[in-house]
JSON list of C-alpha atoms in Angstrom, two decimals:
[
{"chain": "A", "resi": 1, "resn": "UNK", "atom": "CA", "xyz": [-11.26, -4.54, 2.66]},
{"chain": "A", "resi": 2, "resn": "UNK", "atom": "CA", "xyz": [-9.88, -1.07, 3.40]},
{"chain": "A", "resi": 3, "resn": "UNK", "atom": "CA", "xyz": [-10.21, 1.68, 0.83]},
{"chain": "A", "resi": 4, "resn": "UNK", "atom": "CA", "xyz": [-8.12, 4.86, 0.98]},
{"chain": "A", "resi": 5, "resn": "UNK", "atom": "CA", "xyz": [-9.90, 7.07, -1.54]},
{"chain": "A", "resi": 6, "resn": "UNK", "atom": "CA", "xyz": [-11.08, 9.91, 0.70]},
{"chain": "A", "resi": 7, "resn": "UNK", "atom": "CA", "xyz": [-10.56, 13.24, -1.11]},
{"chain": "A", "resi": 8, "resn": "UNK", "atom": "CA", "xyz": [-8.57, 11.53, -3.87]},
{"chain": "A", "resi": 9, "resn": "UNK", "atom": "CA", "xyz": [-9.33, 12.22, -7.55]},
{"chain": "A", "resi": 10, "resn": "UNK", "atom": "CA", "xyz": [-10.25, 9.52, -10.04]},
{"chain": "A", "resi": 11, "resn": "UNK", "atom": "CA", "xyz": [-11.01, 9.49, -13.77]},
{"chain": "A", "resi": 12, "resn": "UNK", "atom": "CA", "xyz": [-13.25, 6.76, -15.17]},
{"chain": "A", "resi": 13, "resn": "UNK", "atom": "CA", "xyz": [-13.95, 6.27, -18.87]},
{"chain": "A", "resi": 14, "resn": "UNK", "atom": "CA", "xyz": [-16.95, 4.23, -19.95]},
{"chain": "A", "resi": 15, "resn": "UNK", "atom": "CA", "xyz": [-18.61, 5.34, -16.72]},
{"chain": "A", "resi": 16, "resn": "UNK", "atom": "CA", "xyz": [-22.14, 5.26, -18.09]},
{"chain": "A", "resi": 17, "resn": "UNK", "atom": "CA", "xyz": [-22.83, 1.55, -17.69]},
{"chain": "A", "resi": 18, "resn": "UNK", "atom": "CA", "xyz": [-21.54, -1.87, -16.74]},
{"chain": "A", "resi": 19, "resn": "UNK", "atom": "CA", "xyz": [-18.21, -2.21, -14.99]},
{"chain": "A", "resi": 20, "resn": "UNK", "atom": "CA", "xyz": [-17.41, 1.50, -15.37]},
{"chain": "A", "resi": 21, "resn": "UNK", "atom": "CA", "xyz": [-20.63, 2.49, -13.67]},
{"chain": "A", "resi": 22, "resn": "UNK", "atom": "CA", "xyz": [-20.10, 0.03, -10.82]},
{"chain": "A", "resi": 23, "resn": "UNK", "atom": "CA", "xyz": [-16.54, 1.25, -10.22]},
{"chain": "A", "resi": 24, "resn": "UNK", "atom": "CA", "xyz": [-17.68, 4.90, -10.28]},
{"chain": "A", "resi": 25, "resn": "UNK", "atom": "CA", "xyz": [-20.33, 4.22, -7.65]},
{"chain": "A", "resi": 26, "resn": "UNK", "atom": "CA", "xyz": [-17.82, 2.36, -5.45]},
{"chain": "A", "resi": 27, "resn": "UNK", "atom": "CA", "xyz": [-15.24, 5.14, -5.70]},
{"chain": "A", "resi": 28, "resn": "UNK", "atom": "CA", "xyz": [-17.85, 7.75, -4.79]},
{"chain": "A", "resi": 29, "resn": "UNK", "atom": "CA", "xyz": [-18.99, 5.66, -1.82]},
{"chain": "A", "resi": 30, "resn": "UNK", "atom": "CA", "xyz": [-15.47, 5.81, -0.45]},
{"chain": "A", "resi": 31, "resn": "UNK", "atom": "CA", "xyz": [-15.09, 9.57, -0.85]},
{"chain": "A", "resi": 32, "resn": "UNK", "atom": "CA", "xyz": [-13.26, 9.85, -4.16]},
{"chain": "A", "resi": 33, "resn": "UNK", "atom": "CA", "xyz": [-13.77, 12.95, -6.32]},
{"chain": "A", "resi": 34, "resn": "UNK", "atom": "CA", "xyz": [-14.60, 11.93, -9.86]},
{"chain": "A", "resi": 35, "resn": "UNK", "atom": "CA", "xyz": [-14.25, 12.80, -13.52]},
{"chain": "A", "resi": 36, "resn": "UNK", "atom": "CA", "xyz": [-16.76, 10.56, -15.27]},
{"chain": "A", "resi": 37, "resn": "UNK", "atom": "CA", "xyz": [-16.54, 10.13, -19.04]},
{"chain": "A", "resi": 38, "resn": "UNK", "atom": "CA", "xyz": [-18.85, 8.41, -21.50]},
{"chain": "A", "resi": 39, "resn": "UNK", "atom": "CA", "xyz": [-20.06, 8.94, -25.05]},
{"chain": "A", "resi": 40, "resn": "UNK", "atom": "CA", "xyz": [-23.67, 8.39, -23.97]},
{"chain": "A", "resi": 41, "resn": "UNK", "atom": "CA", "xyz": [-25.16, 11.37, -22.12]},
{"chain": "A", "resi": 42, "resn": "UNK", "atom": "CA", "xyz": [-28.25, 9.46, -20.93]},
{"chain": "A", "resi": 43, "resn": "UNK", "atom": "CA", "xyz": [-26.24, 6.62, -19.43]},
{"chain": "A", "resi": 44, "resn": "UNK", "atom": "CA", "xyz": [-23.76, 8.99, -17.84]},
{"chain": "A", "resi": 45, "resn": "UNK", "atom": "CA", "xyz": [-26.61, 10.94, -16.26]},
{"chain": "A", "resi": 46, "resn": "UNK", "atom": "CA", "xyz": [-27.88, 7.66, -14.82]},
{"chain": "A", "resi": 47, "resn": "UNK", "atom": "CA", "xyz": [-24.52, 7.02, -13.16]},
{"chain": "A", "resi": 48, "resn": "UNK", "atom": "CA", "xyz": [-24.45, 10.52, -11.73]},
{"chain": "A", "resi": 49, "resn": "UNK", "atom": "CA", "xyz": [-28.00, 10.05, -10.44]},
{"chain": "A", "resi": 50, "resn": "UNK", "atom": "CA", "xyz": [-27.04, 6.82, -8.70]},
{"chain": "A", "resi": 51, "resn": "UNK", "atom": "CA", "xyz": [-24.09, 8.55, -7.02]},
{"chain": "A", "resi": 52, "resn": "UNK", "atom": "CA", "xyz": [-26.15, 11.56, -5.97]},
{"chain": "A", "resi": 53, "resn": "UNK", "atom": "CA", "xyz": [-24.48, 14.15, -3.78]},
{"chain": "A", "resi": 54, "resn": "UNK", "atom": "CA", "xyz": [-21.90, 11.82, -2.23]},
{"chain": "A", "resi": 55, "resn": "UNK", "atom": "CA", "xyz": [-18.96, 13.52, -3.90]},
{"chain": "A", "resi": 56, "resn": "UNK", "atom": "CA", "xyz": [-17.76, 16.22, -6.30]},
{"chain": "A", "resi": 57, "resn": "UNK", "atom": "CA", "xyz": [-18.16, 15.13, -9.94]},
{"chain": "A", "resi": 58, "resn": "UNK", "atom": "CA", "xyz": [-16.84, 16.49, -13.23]},
{"chain": "A", "resi": 59, "resn": "UNK", "atom": "CA", "xyz": [-18.91, 15.16, -16.15]},
{"chain": "A", "resi": 60, "resn": "UNK", "atom": "CA", "xyz": [-17.47, 14.87, -19.65]},
{"chain": "A", "resi": 61, "resn": "UNK", "atom": "CA", "xyz": [-19.44, 13.53, -22.62]},
{"chain": "A", "resi": 62, "resn": "UNK", "atom": "CA", "xyz": [-17.43, 12.57, -25.68]},
{"chain": "A", "resi": 63, "resn": "UNK", "atom": "CA", "xyz": [-15.49, 10.04, -27.71]},
{"chain": "A", "resi": 64, "resn": "UNK", "atom": "CA", "xyz": [-12.36, 8.65, -26.05]},
{"chain": "A", "resi": 65, "resn": "UNK", "atom": "CA", "xyz": [-10.79, 8.05, -29.46]},
{"chain": "A", "resi": 66, "resn": "UNK", "atom": "CA", "xyz": [-10.75, 11.83, -30.02]},
{"chain": "A", "resi": 67, "resn": "UNK", "atom": "CA", "xyz": [-7.33, 13.10, -28.94]},
{"chain": "A", "resi": 68, "resn": "UNK", "atom": "CA", "xyz": [-8.48, 16.69, -28.40]},
{"chain": "A", "resi": 69, "resn": "UNK", "atom": "CA", "xyz": [-11.37, 15.50, -26.22]},
{"chain": "A", "resi": 70, "resn": "UNK", "atom": "CA", "xyz": [-9.08, 13.49, -23.94]},
{"chain": "A", "resi": 71, "resn": "UNK", "atom": "CA", "xyz": [-6.62, 16.36, -23.66]},
{"chain": "A", "resi": 72, "resn": "UNK", "atom": "CA", "xyz": [-9.46, 18.70, -22.74]},
{"chain": "A", "resi": 73, "resn": "UNK", "atom": "CA", "xyz": [-10.71, 16.29, -20.07]},
{"chain": "A", "resi": 74, "resn": "UNK", "atom": "CA", "xyz": [-7.29, 16.21, -18.40]},
{"chain": "A", "resi": 75, "resn": "UNK", "atom": "CA", "xyz": [-6.99, 19.99, -18.57]},
{"chain": "A", "resi": 76, "resn": "UNK", "atom": "CA", "xyz": [-10.38, 20.34, -16.87]},
{"chain": "A", "resi": 77, "resn": "UNK", "atom": "CA", "xyz": [-9.42, 17.82, -14.19]},
{"chain": "A", "resi": 78, "resn": "UNK", "atom": "CA", "xyz": [-6.29, 19.88, -13.52]},
{"chain": "A", "resi": 79, "resn": "UNK", "atom": "CA", "xyz": [-8.29, 23.10, -13.35]},
{"chain": "A", "resi": 80, "resn": "UNK", "atom": "CA", "xyz": [-10.99, 21.69, -11.07]},
{"chain": "A", "resi": 81, "resn": "UNK", "atom": "CA", "xyz": [-9.05, 19.31, -8.82]},
{"chain": "A", "resi": 82, "resn": "UNK", "atom": "CA", "xyz": [-5.34, 20.10, -9.46]},
{"chain": "A", "resi": 83, "resn": "UNK", "atom": "CA", "xyz": [-4.60, 16.41, -9.09]},
{"chain": "A", "resi": 84, "resn": "UNK", "atom": "CA", "xyz": [-5.26, 12.93, -10.48]},
{"chain": "A", "resi": 85, "resn": "UNK", "atom": "CA", "xyz": [-4.69, 9.92, -8.23]},
{"chain": "A", "resi": 86, "resn": "UNK", "atom": "CA", "xyz": [-6.58, 7.05, -9.82]},
{"chain": "A", "resi": 87, "resn": "UNK", "atom": "CA", "xyz": [-7.54, 6.17, -13.39]},
{"chain": "A", "resi": 88, "resn": "UNK", "atom": "CA", "xyz": [-9.81, 3.46, -14.78]},
{"chain": "A", "resi": 89, "resn": "UNK", "atom": "CA", "xyz": [-9.46, 3.45, -18.57]},
{"chain": "A", "resi": 90, "resn": "UNK", "atom": "CA", "xyz": [-12.46, 1.28, -19.27]},
{"chain": "A", "resi": 91, "resn": "UNK", "atom": "CA", "xyz": [-14.31, 2.59, -22.34]},
{"chain": "A", "resi": 92, "resn": "UNK", "atom": "CA", "xyz": [-14.59, 0.11, -25.19]},
{"chain": "A", "resi": 93, "resn": "UNK", "atom": "CA", "xyz": [-16.79, -1.12, -28.01]},
{"chain": "A", "resi": 94, "resn": "UNK", "atom": "CA", "xyz": [-17.69, -4.70, -28.87]},
{"chain": "A", "resi": 95, "resn": "UNK", "atom": "CA", "xyz": [-16.71, -6.21, -32.19]},
{"chain": "A", "resi": 96, "resn": "UNK", "atom": "CA", "xyz": [-18.80, -8.00, -34.78]},
{"chain": "A", "resi": 97, "resn": "UNK", "atom": "CA", "xyz": [-18.32, -11.76, -34.95]},
{"chain": "A", "resi": 98, "resn": "UNK", "atom": "CA", "xyz": [-16.71, -12.03, -38.38]},
{"chain": "A", "resi": 99, "resn": "UNK", "atom": "CA", "xyz": [-13.69, -13.73, -39.92]},
{"chain": "A", "resi": 100, "resn": "UNK", "atom": "CA", "xyz": [-10.77, -11.58, -41.03]},
{"chain": "A", "resi": 101, "resn": "UNK", "atom": "CA", "xyz": [-11.65, -11.59, -44.73]},
{"chain": "A", "resi": 102, "resn": "UNK", "atom": "CA", "xyz": [-15.22, -10.52, -43.93]},
{"chain": "A", "resi": 103, "resn": "UNK", "atom": "CA", "xyz": [-14.20, -7.77, -41.50]},
{"chain": "A", "resi": 104, "resn": "UNK", "atom": "CA", "xyz": [-14.35, -4.32, -43.08]},
{"chain": "A", "resi": 105, "resn": "UNK", "atom": "CA", "xyz": [-11.31, -2.05, -42.99]},
{"chain": "A", "resi": 106, "resn": "UNK", "atom": "CA", "xyz": [-13.45, 0.65, -41.37]},
{"chain": "A", "resi": 107, "resn": "UNK", "atom": "CA", "xyz": [-14.44, -1.74, -38.56]},
{"chain": "A", "resi": 108, "resn": "UNK", "atom": "CA", "xyz": [-10.81, -2.69, -38.00]},
{"chain": "A", "resi": 109, "resn": "UNK", "atom": "CA", "xyz": [-9.78, 0.96, -37.65]},
{"chain": "A", "resi": 110, "resn": "UNK", "atom": "CA", "xyz": [-12.70, 1.70, -35.33]},
{"chain": "A", "resi": 111, "resn": "UNK", "atom": "CA", "xyz": [-11.72, -1.19, -33.07]},
{"chain": "A", "resi": 112, "resn": "UNK", "atom": "CA", "xyz": [-8.14, 0.02, -32.91]},
{"chain": "A", "resi": 113, "resn": "UNK", "atom": "CA", "xyz": [-9.17, 3.64, -32.31]},
{"chain": "A", "resi": 114, "resn": "UNK", "atom": "CA", "xyz": [-11.59, 2.98, -29.45]},
{"chain": "A", "resi": 115, "resn": "UNK", "atom": "CA", "xyz": [-10.21, -0.18, -27.85]},
{"chain": "A", "resi": 116, "resn": "UNK", "atom": "CA", "xyz": [-6.48, 0.48, -28.12]},
{"chain": "A", "resi": 117, "resn": "UNK", "atom": "CA", "xyz": [-5.48, 3.94, -29.34]},
{"chain": "A", "resi": 118, "resn": "UNK", "atom": "CA", "xyz": [-7.74, 5.63, -26.81]},
{"chain": "A", "resi": 119, "resn": "UNK", "atom": "CA", "xyz": [-5.85, 3.94, -23.98]},
{"chain": "A", "resi": 120, "resn": "UNK", "atom": "CA", "xyz": [-2.60, 5.41, -25.28]},
{"chain": "A", "resi": 121, "resn": "UNK", "atom": "CA", "xyz": [-4.18, 8.86, -25.60]},
{"chain": "A", "resi": 122, "resn": "UNK", "atom": "CA", "xyz": [-5.44, 8.65, -22.03]},
{"chain": "A", "resi": 123, "resn": "UNK", "atom": "CA", "xyz": [-2.09, 7.54, -20.65]},
{"chain": "A", "resi": 124, "resn": "UNK", "atom": "CA", "xyz": [-0.25, 10.20, -22.66]},
{"chain": "A", "resi": 125, "resn": "UNK", "atom": "CA", "xyz": [-2.23, 13.00, -21.04]},
{"chain": "A", "resi": 126, "resn": "UNK", "atom": "CA", "xyz": [-3.01, 11.42, -17.65]},
{"chain": "A", "resi": 127, "resn": "UNK", "atom": "CA", "xyz": [0.52, 10.54, -16.60]},
{"chain": "A", "resi": 128, "resn": "UNK", "atom": "CA", "xyz": [2.02, 14.07, -16.60]},
{"chain": "A", "resi": 129, "resn": "UNK", "atom": "CA", "xyz": [-0.72, 15.21, -14.22]},
{"chain": "A", "resi": 130, "resn": "UNK", "atom": "CA", "xyz": [-0.30, 12.11, -12.05]},
{"chain": "A", "resi": 131, "resn": "UNK", "atom": "CA", "xyz": [3.45, 12.71, -11.84]},
{"chain": "A", "resi": 132, "resn": "UNK", "atom": "CA", "xyz": [2.83, 15.90, -9.87]},
{"chain": "A", "resi": 133, "resn": "UNK", "atom": "CA", "xyz": [2.35, 13.86, -6.71]},
{"chain": "A", "resi": 134, "resn": "UNK", "atom": "CA", "xyz": [3.24, 10.30, -7.71]},
{"chain": "A", "resi": 135, "resn": "UNK", "atom": "CA", "xyz": [1.90, 7.36, -5.72]},
{"chain": "A", "resi": 136, "resn": "UNK", "atom": "CA", "xyz": [-0.92, 6.92, -8.23]},
{"chain": "A", "resi": 137, "resn": "UNK", "atom": "CA", "xyz": [-2.63, 3.98, -9.87]},
{"chain": "A", "resi": 138, "resn": "UNK", "atom": "CA", "xyz": [-3.88, 3.26, -13.39]},
{"chain": "A", "resi": 139, "resn": "UNK", "atom": "CA", "xyz": [-6.07, 0.32, -14.37]},
{"chain": "A", "resi": 140, "resn": "UNK", "atom": "CA", "xyz": [-6.78, -0.42, -18.04]},
{"chain": "A", "resi": 141, "resn": "UNK", "atom": "CA", "xyz": [-9.57, -2.74, -19.12]},
{"chain": "A", "resi": 142, "resn": "UNK", "atom": "CA", "xyz": [-8.26, -5.43, -21.42]},
{"chain": "A", "resi": 143, "resn": "UNK", "atom": "CA", "xyz": [-10.12, -8.75, -21.71]},
{"chain": "A", "resi": 144, "resn": "UNK", "atom": "CA", "xyz": [-9.62, -12.46, -21.42]},
{"chain": "A", "resi": 145, "resn": "UNK", "atom": "CA", "xyz": [-9.17, -12.03, -25.18]},
{"chain": "A", "resi": 146, "resn": "UNK", "atom": "CA", "xyz": [-6.18, -9.87, -24.38]},
{"chain": "A", "resi": 147, "resn": "UNK", "atom": "CA", "xyz": [-4.33, -13.05, -23.41]},
{"chain": "A", "resi": 148, "resn": "UNK", "atom": "CA", "xyz": [-5.91, -15.74, -25.61]},
{"chain": "A", "resi": 149, "resn": "UNK", "atom": "CA", "xyz": [-7.81, -15.88, -28.89]},
{"chain": "A", "resi": 150, "resn": "UNK", "atom": "CA", "xyz": [-11.01, -17.27, -30.33]},
{"chain": "A", "resi": 151, "resn": "UNK", "atom": "CA", "xyz": [-12.30, -17.42, -33.87]},
{"chain": "A", "resi": 152, "resn": "UNK", "atom": "CA", "xyz": [-13.97, -14.52, -35.69]},
{"chain": "A", "resi": 153, "resn": "UNK", "atom": "CA", "xyz": [-12.88, -11.75, -33.28]},
{"chain": "A", "resi": 154, "resn": "UNK", "atom": "CA", "xyz": [-9.54, -10.70, -34.79]},
{"chain": "A", "resi": 155, "resn": "UNK", "atom": "CA", "xyz": [-9.93, -6.93, -34.41]},
{"chain": "A", "resi": 156, "resn": "UNK", "atom": "CA", "xyz": [-11.08, -7.06, -30.80]},
{"chain": "A", "resi": 157, "resn": "UNK", "atom": "CA", "xyz": [-8.44, -9.65, -29.89]},
{"chain": "A", "resi": 158, "resn": "UNK", "atom": "CA", "xyz": [-5.66, -7.60, -31.49]},
{"chain": "A", "resi": 159, "resn": "UNK", "atom": "CA", "xyz": [-6.75, -4.41, -29.74]},
{"chain": "A", "resi": 160, "resn": "UNK", "atom": "CA", "xyz": [-7.03, -6.10, -26.34]},
{"chain": "A", "resi": 161, "resn": "UNK", "atom": "CA", "xyz": [-3.65, -7.83, -26.69]},
{"chain": "A", "resi": 162, "resn": "UNK", "atom": "CA", "xyz": [-2.35, -4.33, -27.40]},
{"chain": "A", "resi": 163, "resn": "UNK", "atom": "CA", "xyz": [-3.90, -2.99, -24.20]},
{"chain": "A", "resi": 164, "resn": "UNK", "atom": "CA", "xyz": [-2.24, -5.77, -22.23]},
{"chain": "A", "resi": 165, "resn": "UNK", "atom": "CA", "xyz": [1.17, -5.02, -23.75]},
{"chain": "A", "resi": 166, "resn": "UNK", "atom": "CA", "xyz": [0.76, -1.25, -23.44]},
{"chain": "A", "resi": 167, "resn": "UNK", "atom": "CA", "xyz": [-0.10, -1.64, -19.75]},
{"chain": "A", "resi": 168, "resn": "UNK", "atom": "CA", "xyz": [3.03, -3.72, -19.13]},
{"chain": "A", "resi": 169, "resn": "UNK", "atom": "CA", "xyz": [5.18, -1.18, -20.94]},
{"chain": "A", "resi": 170, "resn": "UNK", "atom": "CA", "xyz": [3.68, 1.76, -19.05]},
{"chain": "A", "resi": 171, "resn": "UNK", "atom": "CA", "xyz": [4.17, -0.06, -15.74]},
{"chain": "A", "resi": 172, "resn": "UNK", "atom": "CA", "xyz": [7.88, -0.39, -16.46]},
{"chain": "A", "resi": 173, "resn": "UNK", "atom": "CA", "xyz": [8.19, 3.19, -17.72]},
{"chain": "A", "resi": 174, "resn": "UNK", "atom": "CA", "xyz": [6.78, 4.74, -14.54]},
{"chain": "A", "resi": 175, "resn": "UNK", "atom": "CA", "xyz": [7.46, 2.25, -11.74]},
{"chain": "A", "resi": 176, "resn": "UNK", "atom": "CA", "xyz": [10.30, 4.39, -10.38]},
{"chain": "A", "resi": 177, "resn": "UNK", "atom": "CA", "xyz": [7.94, 7.39, -10.17]},
{"chain": "A", "resi": 178, "resn": "UNK", "atom": "CA", "xyz": [5.43, 5.41, -8.07]},
{"chain": "A", "resi": 179, "resn": "UNK", "atom": "CA", "xyz": [2.75, 5.19, -10.74]},
{"chain": "A", "resi": 180, "resn": "UNK", "atom": "CA", "xyz": [1.34, 1.67, -10.83]},
{"chain": "A", "resi": 181, "resn": "UNK", "atom": "CA", "xyz": [-0.17, 0.47, -14.11]},
{"chain": "A", "resi": 182, "resn": "UNK", "atom": "CA", "xyz": [-2.20, -2.73, -14.39]},
{"chain": "A", "resi": 183, "resn": "UNK", "atom": "CA", "xyz": [-4.67, -4.29, -16.78]},
{"chain": "A", "resi": 184, "resn": "UNK", "atom": "CA", "xyz": [-7.71, -6.38, -15.93]},
{"chain": "A", "resi": 185, "resn": "UNK", "atom": "CA", "xyz": [-8.96, -9.21, -18.15]},
{"chain": "A", "resi": 186, "resn": "UNK", "atom": "CA", "xyz": [-12.68, -9.91, -17.65]},
{"chain": "A", "resi": 187, "resn": "UNK", "atom": "CA", "xyz": [-14.41, -12.84, -19.23]},
{"chain": "A", "resi": 188, "resn": "UNK", "atom": "CA", "xyz": [-18.13, -12.64, -19.97]},
{"chain": "A", "resi": 189, "resn": "UNK", "atom": "CA", "xyz": [-19.87, -10.03, -17.81]},
{"chain": "A", "resi": 190, "resn": "UNK", "atom": "CA", "xyz": [-23.60, -9.32, -18.08]},
{"chain": "A", "resi": 191, "resn": "UNK", "atom": "CA", "xyz": [-23.53, -5.66, -19.14]},
{"chain": "A", "resi": 192, "resn": "UNK", "atom": "CA", "xyz": [-25.49, -3.60, -21.70]},
{"chain": "A", "resi": 193, "resn": "UNK", "atom": "CA", "xyz": [-22.53, -3.83, -24.08]},
{"chain": "A", "resi": 194, "resn": "UNK", "atom": "CA", "xyz": [-22.83, -7.62, -24.18]},
{"chain": "A", "resi": 195, "resn": "UNK", "atom": "CA", "xyz": [-26.62, -7.73, -24.29]},
{"chain": "A", "resi": 196, "resn": "UNK", "atom": "CA", "xyz": [-26.65, -5.47, -27.34]},
{"chain": "A", "resi": 197, "resn": "UNK", "atom": "CA", "xyz": [-24.28, -7.54, -29.45]},
{"chain": "A", "resi": 198, "resn": "UNK", "atom": "CA", "xyz": [-24.44, -11.15, -28.32]},
{"chain": "A", "resi": 199, "resn": "UNK", "atom": "CA", "xyz": [-27.11, -13.81, -28.33]},
{"chain": "A", "resi": 200, "resn": "UNK", "atom": "CA", "xyz": [-27.42, -16.54, -25.76]},
{"chain": "A", "resi": 201, "resn": "UNK", "atom": "CA", "xyz": [-25.92, -18.99, -28.26]},
{"chain": "A", "resi": 202, "resn": "UNK", "atom": "CA", "xyz": [-22.73, -16.98, -28.80]},
{"chain": "A", "resi": 203, "resn": "UNK", "atom": "CA", "xyz": [-21.98, -15.82, -25.28]},
{"chain": "A", "resi": 204, "resn": "UNK", "atom": "CA", "xyz": [-20.05, -18.84, -24.02]},
{"chain": "A", "resi": 205, "resn": "UNK", "atom": "CA", "xyz": [-18.22, -19.21, -27.32]},
{"chain": "A", "resi": 206, "resn": "UNK", "atom": "CA", "xyz": [-17.26, -15.55, -27.69]},
{"chain": "A", "resi": 207, "resn": "UNK", "atom": "CA", "xyz": [-16.59, -13.96, -24.30]},
{"chain": "A", "resi": 208, "resn": "UNK", "atom": "CA", "xyz": [-15.94, -10.23, -24.20]}
]
């Protein structure tokens, strides 16, 4: 497979572990300059350590559901790199396995803020910078639960269905400006996020 990332600029959220970390390492290997974002400083430092001196990296530690934080990240990307070619909006949180009546209102709002609203915030600020040159690509992490449902995961399912729909809408909005927008829909992946919230007994029944 041929990669054409040399001297391009990419932003990855949730870069501290799992899929985000793996994608960050791959992009660096192929010469992409990076803005790596995660809420966990220790995990983000691990990713940077694994990449080493292969490429130029901008590190941002913060909460993707904070609008001002995302805006600041994009401003710093513009100042440092003056461009943004690729985006992987991947940060997310897992949801408790609870029925709707047992799910707290606070948990519902947190799921929407991190797993859905943050994707909109990212797109809102990323796209104007990407429009400077066009011919750019955005990938948003949805889930298999962004296309189907299972019991006791209403908040996560709703947020991920939203990511799927938002990605389709954004793709149509910016297709003529050569910005491609796609979503990916992983099933169960062995990552720290899953290990922290799921037992062996629930994994096959409740995929991320």
